Amino acid sequence: MACLLVPAAEAIIVTAAYIAVKKNERKIESVKFADESKFQAETPKITWSKRLGWLLSLLWGGVLLLALEHFWHGEIVAYPPFLSAMSSPEDTVQMLHEMATVGVSMAVCVTAVWGLICAVAEVKLSQVKKALKKQSA
């Protein structure tokens, strides 16, 4: 019923972190470009903002699909209280239980998949760095 609220809350928190990390990376890059005497060939790297962008795509995509599915089945309505499960106390208890079990499980699984994606990307990046090092030698 409202399981999508847990990944949505995680997505909001990750969005705030993404904005802060992106701002910090821009500040670091501007300092790098200000010192023109230190031009070096860039080594390939995956920034934290890029990684958080992957997580944001997974989370917001899932939340959007779940919201459409819940709307289709009448669990989300266009009038207050917006969640049909909040119309009675019994339904609200069931909704909170679903959020605590299904919603948390979905958020943890999506974050775990993101961790695997980042790990695979790191392995691939190290292979690319080794290949570049071999070519330059």
JSON list of C-alpha atoms in Angstrom, two decimals:
[
{"chain": "A", "resi": 1, "resn": "MET", "atom": "CA", "xyz": [0.00, 0.00, 0.00]},
{"chain": "A", "resi": 2, "resn": "ALA", "atom": "CA", "xyz": [2.62, 2.53, 1.01]},
{"chain": "A", "resi": 3, "resn": "CYS", "atom": "CA", "xyz": [5.79, 0.49, 0.68]},
{"chain": "A", "resi": 4, "resn": "LEU", "atom": "CA", "xyz": [7.08, 3.03, -1.85]},
{"chain": "A", "resi": 5, "resn": "LEU", "atom": "CA", "xyz": [7.42, 5.67, 0.87]},
{"chain": "A", "resi": 6, "resn": "VAL", "atom": "CA", "xyz": [10.54, 4.02, 2.33]},
{"chain": "A", "resi": 7, "resn": "PRO", "atom": "CA", "xyz": [12.54, 4.02, -0.93]},
{"chain": "A", "resi": 8, "resn": "ALA", "atom": "CA", "xyz": [11.18, 7.53, -1.60]},
{"chain": "A", "resi": 9, "resn": "ALA", "atom": "CA", "xyz": [12.54, 8.71, 1.75]},
{"chain": "A", "resi": 10, "resn": "GLU", "atom": "CA", "xyz": [15.90, 7.11, 0.93]},
{"chain": "A", "resi": 11, "resn": "ALA", "atom": "CA", "xyz": [15.84, 8.76, -2.50]},
{"chain": "A", "resi": 12, "resn": "ILE", "atom": "CA", "xyz": [15.24, 12.18, -0.94]},
{"chain": "A", "resi": 13, "resn": "ILE", "atom": "CA", "xyz": [18.16, 11.70, 1.47]},
{"chain": "A", "resi": 14, "resn": "VAL", "atom": "CA", "xyz": [20.45, 10.46, -1.33]},
{"chain": "A", "resi": 15, "resn": "THR", "atom": "CA", "xyz": [19.39, 13.41, -3.50]},
{"chain": "A", "resi": 16, "resn": "ALA", "atom": "CA", "xyz": [20.52, 15.80, -0.76]},
{"chain": "A", "resi": 17, "resn": "ALA", "atom": "CA", "xyz": [23.82, 13.92, -0.45]},
{"chain": "A", "resi": 18, "resn": "TYR", "atom": "CA", "xyz": [24.25, 13.95, -4.23]},
{"chain": "A", "resi": 19, "resn": "ILE", "atom": "CA", "xyz": [23.80, 17.72, -4.37]},
{"chain": "A", "resi": 20, "resn": "ALA", "atom": "CA", "xyz": [26.34, 18.24, -1.56]},
{"chain": "A", "resi": 21, "resn": "VAL", "atom": "CA", "xyz": [28.90, 15.88, -3.13]},
{"chain": "A", "resi": 22, "resn": "LYS", "atom": "CA", "xyz": [28.44, 17.41, -6.59]},
{"chain": "A", "resi": 23, "resn": "LYS", "atom": "CA", "xyz": [28.96, 20.90, -5.17]},
{"chain": "A", "resi": 24, "resn": "ASN", "atom": "CA", "xyz": [32.12, 19.77, -3.39]},
{"chain": "A", "resi": 25, "resn": "GLU", "atom": "CA", "xyz": [33.49, 18.08, -6.53]},
{"chain": "A", "resi": 26, "resn": "ARG", "atom": "CA", "xyz": [32.89, 21.26, -8.56]},
{"chain": "A", "resi": 27, "resn": "LYS", "atom": "CA", "xyz": [34.78, 23.25, -5.95]},
{"chain": "A", "resi": 28, "resn": "ILE", "atom": "CA", "xyz": [37.72, 20.83, -6.14]},
{"chain": "A", "resi": 29, "resn": "GLU", "atom": "CA", "xyz": [37.69, 20.92, -9.96]},
{"chain": "A", "resi": 30, "resn": "SER", "atom": "CA", "xyz": [37.67, 24.72, -10.03]},
{"chain": "A", "resi": 31, "resn": "VAL", "atom": "CA", "xyz": [40.73, 24.80, -7.77]},
{"chain": "A", "resi": 32, "resn": "LYS", "atom": "CA", "xyz": [42.44, 22.27, -10.07]},
{"chain": "A", "resi": 33, "resn": "PHE", "atom": "CA", "xyz": [41.74, 24.35, -13.18]},
{"chain": "A", "resi": 34, "resn": "ALA", "atom": "CA", "xyz": [42.81, 27.58, -11.49]},
{"chain": "A", "resi": 35, "resn": "ASP", "atom": "CA", "xyz": [46.36, 26.24, -11.16]},
{"chain": "A", "resi": 36, "resn": "GLU", "atom": "CA", "xyz": [47.34, 26.13, -14.83]},
{"chain": "A", "resi": 37, "resn": "SER", "atom": "CA", "xyz": [50.90, 25.00, -14.11]},
{"chain": "A", "resi": 38, "resn": "LYS", "atom": "CA", "xyz": [49.73, 21.52, -13.08]},
{"chain": "A", "resi": 39, "resn": "PHE", "atom": "CA", "xyz": [48.10, 20.21, -16.23]},
{"chain": "A", "resi": 40, "resn": "GLN", "atom": "CA", "xyz": [48.29, 16.43, -16.17]},
{"chain": "A", "resi": 41, "resn": "ALA", "atom": "CA", "xyz": [46.68, 13.66, -18.11]},
{"chain": "A", "resi": 42, "resn": "GLU", "atom": "CA", "xyz": [43.50, 12.66, -16.34]},
{"chain": "A", "resi": 43, "resn": "THR", "atom": "CA", "xyz": [43.41, 9.11, -15.08]},
{"chain": "A", "resi": 44, "resn": "PRO", "atom": "CA", "xyz": [40.05, 7.42, -15.45]},
{"chain": "A", "resi": 45, "resn": "LYS", "atom": "CA", "xyz": [37.98, 7.54, -12.29]},
{"chain": "A", "resi": 46, "resn": "ILE", "atom": "CA", "xyz": [34.41, 7.15, -11.13]},
{"chain": "A", "resi": 47, "resn": "THR", "atom": "CA", "xyz": [33.38, 10.08, -8.96]},
{"chain": "A", "resi": 48, "resn": "TRP", "atom": "CA", "xyz": [31.07, 9.75, -5.98]},
{"chain": "A", "resi": 49, "resn": "SER", "atom": "CA", "xyz": [28.53, 11.99, -7.66]},
{"chain": "A", "resi": 50, "resn": "LYS", "atom": "CA", "xyz": [28.44, 9.54, -10.58]},
{"chain": "A", "resi": 51, "resn": "ARG", "atom": "CA", "xyz": [27.91, 6.61, -8.20]},
{"chain": "A", "resi": 52, "resn": "LEU", "atom": "CA", "xyz": [25.21, 8.43, -6.28]},
{"chain": "A", "resi": 53, "resn": "GLY", "atom": "CA", "xyz": [23.59, 9.29, -9.61]},
{"chain": "A", "resi": 54, "resn": "TRP", "atom": "CA", "xyz": [23.31, 5.56, -10.33]},
{"chain": "A", "resi": 55, "resn": "LEU", "atom": "CA", "xyz": [21.63, 5.02, -6.95]},
{"chain": "A", "resi": 56, "resn": "LEU", "atom": "CA", "xyz": [19.28, 7.92, -7.58]},
{"chain": "A", "resi": 57, "resn": "SER", "atom": "CA", "xyz": [18.27, 6.47, -10.92]},
{"chain": "A", "resi": 58, "resn": "LEU", "atom": "CA", "xyz": [17.51, 3.12, -9.33]},
{"chain": "A", "resi": 59, "resn": "LEU", "atom": "CA", "xyz": [15.58, 4.60, -6.42]},
{"chain": "A", "resi": 60, "resn": "TRP", "atom": "CA", "xyz": [13.54, 7.24, -8.26]},
{"chain": "A", "resi": 61, "resn": "GLY", "atom": "CA", "xyz": [12.77, 4.83, -11.10]},
{"chain": "A", "resi": 62, "resn": "GLY", "atom": "CA", "xyz": [11.47, 2.25, -8.66]},
{"chain": "A", "resi": 63, "resn": "VAL", "atom": "CA", "xyz": [9.46, 4.81, -6.73]},
{"chain": "A", "resi": 64, "resn": "LEU", "atom": "CA", "xyz": [7.88, 6.11, -9.93]},
{"chain": "A", "resi": 65, "resn": "LEU", "atom": "CA", "xyz": [6.91, 2.63, -11.10]},
{"chain": "A", "resi": 66, "resn": "LEU", "atom": "CA", "xyz": [5.53, 1.70, -7.67]},
{"chain": "A", "resi": 67, "resn": "ALA", "atom": "CA", "xyz": [3.56, 4.94, -7.48]},
{"chain": "A", "resi": 68, "resn": "LEU", "atom": "CA", "xyz": [1.99, 4.24, -10.88]},
{"chain": "A", "resi": 69, "resn": "GLU", "atom": "CA", "xyz": [1.17, 0.67, -9.86]},
{"chain": "A", "resi": 70, "resn": "HIS", "atom": "CA", "xyz": [-0.37, 1.77, -6.55]},
{"chain": "A", "resi": 71, "resn": "PHE", "atom": "CA", "xyz": [-2.34, 4.50, -8.32]},
{"chain": "A", "resi": 72, "resn": "TRP", "atom": "CA", "xyz": [-3.58, 1.97, -10.88]},
{"chain": "A", "resi": 73, "resn": "HIS", "atom": "CA", "xyz": [-4.88, -0.28, -8.11]},
{"chain": "A", "resi": 74, "resn": "GLY", "atom": "CA", "xyz": [-6.55, 2.56, -6.21]},
{"chain": "A", "resi": 75, "resn": "GLU", "atom": "CA", "xyz": [-4.16, 2.51, -3.24]},
{"chain": "A", "resi": 76, "resn": "ILE", "atom": "CA", "xyz": [-3.09, 6.08, -3.96]},
{"chain": "A", "resi": 77, "resn": "VAL", "atom": "CA", "xyz": [-5.95, 8.52, -4.51]},
{"chain": "A", "resi": 78, "resn": "ALA", "atom": "CA", "xyz": [-6.10, 12.14, -5.64]},
{"chain": "A", "resi": 79, "resn": "TYR", "atom": "CA", "xyz": [-7.81, 13.42, -2.49]},
{"chain": "A", "resi": 80, "resn": "PRO", "atom": "CA", "xyz": [-6.74, 13.53, 1.18]},
{"chain": "A", "resi": 81, "resn": "PRO", "atom": "CA", "xyz": [-5.44, 11.43, 2.91]},
{"chain": "A", "resi": 82, "resn": "PHE", "atom": "CA", "xyz": [-4.00, 10.32, -0.49]},
{"chain": "A", "resi": 83, "resn": "LEU", "atom": "CA", "xyz": [-3.38, 6.76, 0.73]},
{"chain": "A", "resi": 84, "resn": "SER", "atom": "CA", "xyz": [-6.48, 4.60, 0.86]},
{"chain": "A", "resi": 85, "resn": "ALA", "atom": "CA", "xyz": [-4.92, 2.65, 3.74]},
{"chain": "A", "resi": 86, "resn": "MET", "atom": "CA", "xyz": [-5.16, 5.69, 6.01]},
{"chain": "A", "resi": 87, "resn": "SER", "atom": "CA", "xyz": [-8.95, 5.71, 5.94]},
{"chain": "A", "resi": 88, "resn": "SER", "atom": "CA", "xyz": [-9.27, 3.42, 8.97]},
{"chain": "A", "resi": 89, "resn": "PRO", "atom": "CA", "xyz": [-6.99, 2.66, 11.95]},
{"chain": "A", "resi": 90, "resn": "GLU", "atom": "CA", "xyz": [-6.86, -1.06, 11.10]},
{"chain": "A", "resi": 91, "resn": "ASP", "atom": "CA", "xyz": [-5.69, -0.34, 7.57]},
{"chain": "A", "resi": 92, "resn": "THR", "atom": "CA", "xyz": [-3.12, 2.15, 8.88]},
{"chain": "A", "resi": 93, "resn": "VAL", "atom": "CA", "xyz": [-1.59, -0.52, 11.13]},
{"chain": "A", "resi": 94, "resn": "GLN", "atom": "CA", "xyz": [-1.38, -2.88, 8.17]},
{"chain": "A", "resi": 95, "resn": "MET", "atom": "CA", "xyz": [0.16, -0.11, 6.04]},
{"chain": "A", "resi": 96, "resn": "LEU", "atom": "CA", "xyz": [2.83, 0.65, 8.64]},
{"chain": "A", "resi": 97, "resn": "HIS", "atom": "CA", "xyz": [3.67, -3.05, 8.90]},
{"chain": "A", "resi": 98, "resn": "GLU", "atom": "CA", "xyz": [4.02, -3.25, 5.12]},
{"chain": "A", "resi": 99, "resn": "MET", "atom": "CA", "xyz": [6.29, -0.20, 5.11]},
{"chain": "A", "resi": 100, "resn": "ALA", "atom": "CA", "xyz": [8.46, -1.74, 7.84]},
{"chain": "A", "resi": 101, "resn": "THR", "atom": "CA", "xyz": [8.80, -5.09, 6.08]},
{"chain": "A", "resi": 102, "resn": "VAL", "atom": "CA", "xyz": [8.35, -4.72, 2.32]},
{"chain": "A", "resi": 103, "resn": "GLY", "atom": "CA", "xyz": [9.46, -1.09, 2.02]},
{"chain": "A", "resi": 104, "resn": "VAL", "atom": "CA", "xyz": [12.64, -1.55, 4.04]},
{"chain": "A", "resi": 105, "resn": "SER", "atom": "CA", "xyz": [13.41, -4.79, 2.19]},
{"chain": "A", "resi": 106, "resn": "MET", "atom": "CA", "xyz": [13.07, -3.04, -1.18]},
{"chain": "A", "resi": 107, "resn": "ALA", "atom": "CA", "xyz": [15.28, -0.15, -0.10]},
{"chain": "A", "resi": 108, "resn": "VAL", "atom": "CA", "xyz": [17.95, -2.51, 1.23]},
{"chain": "A", "resi": 109, "resn": "CYS", "atom": "CA", "xyz": [17.87, -4.66, -1.94]},
{"chain": "A", "resi": 110, "resn": "VAL", "atom": "CA", "xyz": [18.15, -1.66, -4.25]},
{"chain": "A", "resi": 111, "resn": "THR", "atom": "CA", "xyz": [21.06, -0.31, -2.21]},
{"chain": "A", "resi": 112, "resn": "ALA", "atom": "CA", "xyz": [22.76, -3.73, -2.26]},
{"chain": "A", "resi": 113, "resn": "VAL", "atom": "CA", "xyz": [22.38, -3.96, -6.04]},
{"chain": "A", "resi": 114, "resn": "TRP", "atom": "CA", "xyz": [23.87, -0.47, -6.31]},
{"chain": "A", "resi": 115, "resn": "GLY", "atom": "CA", "xyz": [26.80, -1.64, -4.18]},
{"chain": "A", "resi": 116, "resn": "LEU", "atom": "CA", "xyz": [27.37, -4.55, -6.57]},
{"chain": "A", "resi": 117, "resn": "ILE", "atom": "CA", "xyz": [27.20, -2.19, -9.55]},
{"chain": "A", "resi": 118, "resn": "CYS", "atom": "CA", "xyz": [29.84, 0.04, -7.94]},
{"chain": "A", "resi": 119, "resn": "ALA", "atom": "CA", "xyz": [32.05, -2.96, -7.15]},
{"chain": "A", "resi": 120, "resn": "VAL", "atom": "CA", "xyz": [31.87, -4.23, -10.74]},
{"chain": "A", "resi": 121, "resn": "ALA", "atom": "CA", "xyz": [32.60, -0.73, -12.03]},
{"chain": "A", "resi": 122, "resn": "GLU", "atom": "CA", "xyz": [35.69, -0.53, -9.79]},
{"chain": "A", "resi": 123, "resn": "VAL", "atom": "CA", "xyz": [36.97, -3.87, -11.09]},
{"chain": "A", "resi": 124, "resn": "LYS", "atom": "CA", "xyz": [36.44, -2.75, -14.69]},
{"chain": "A", "resi": 125, "resn": "LEU", "atom": "CA", "xyz": [38.12, 0.58, -13.96]},
{"chain": "A", "resi": 126, "resn": "SER", "atom": "CA", "xyz": [41.17, -1.13, -12.50]},
{"chain": "A", "resi": 127, "resn": "GLN", "atom": "CA", "xyz": [41.39, -3.28, -15.64]},
{"chain": "A", "resi": 128, "resn": "VAL", "atom": "CA", "xyz": [41.28, -0.15, -17.81]},
{"chain": "A", "resi": 129, "resn": "LYS", "atom": "CA", "xyz": [43.98, 1.51, -15.69]},
{"chain": "A", "resi": 130, "resn": "LYS", "atom": "CA", "xyz": [46.20, -1.56, -16.04]},
{"chain": "A", "resi": 131, "resn": "ALA", "atom": "CA", "xyz": [45.69, -1.58, -19.81]},
{"chain": "A", "resi": 132, "resn": "LEU", "atom": "CA", "xyz": [46.56, 2.12, -20.04]},
{"chain": "A", "resi": 133, "resn": "LYS", "atom": "CA", "xyz": [49.65, 1.60, -17.92]},
{"chain": "A", "resi": 134, "resn": "LYS", "atom": "CA", "xyz": [50.72, -1.27, -20.20]},
{"chain": "A", "resi": 135, "resn": "GLN", "atom": "CA", "xyz": [50.24, 0.89, -23.31]},
{"chain": "A", "resi": 136, "resn": "SER", "atom": "CA", "xyz": [52.26, 3.78, -21.93]},
{"chain": "A", "resi": 137, "resn": "ALA", "atom": "CA", "xyz": [55.15, 1.53, -20.90]}
]
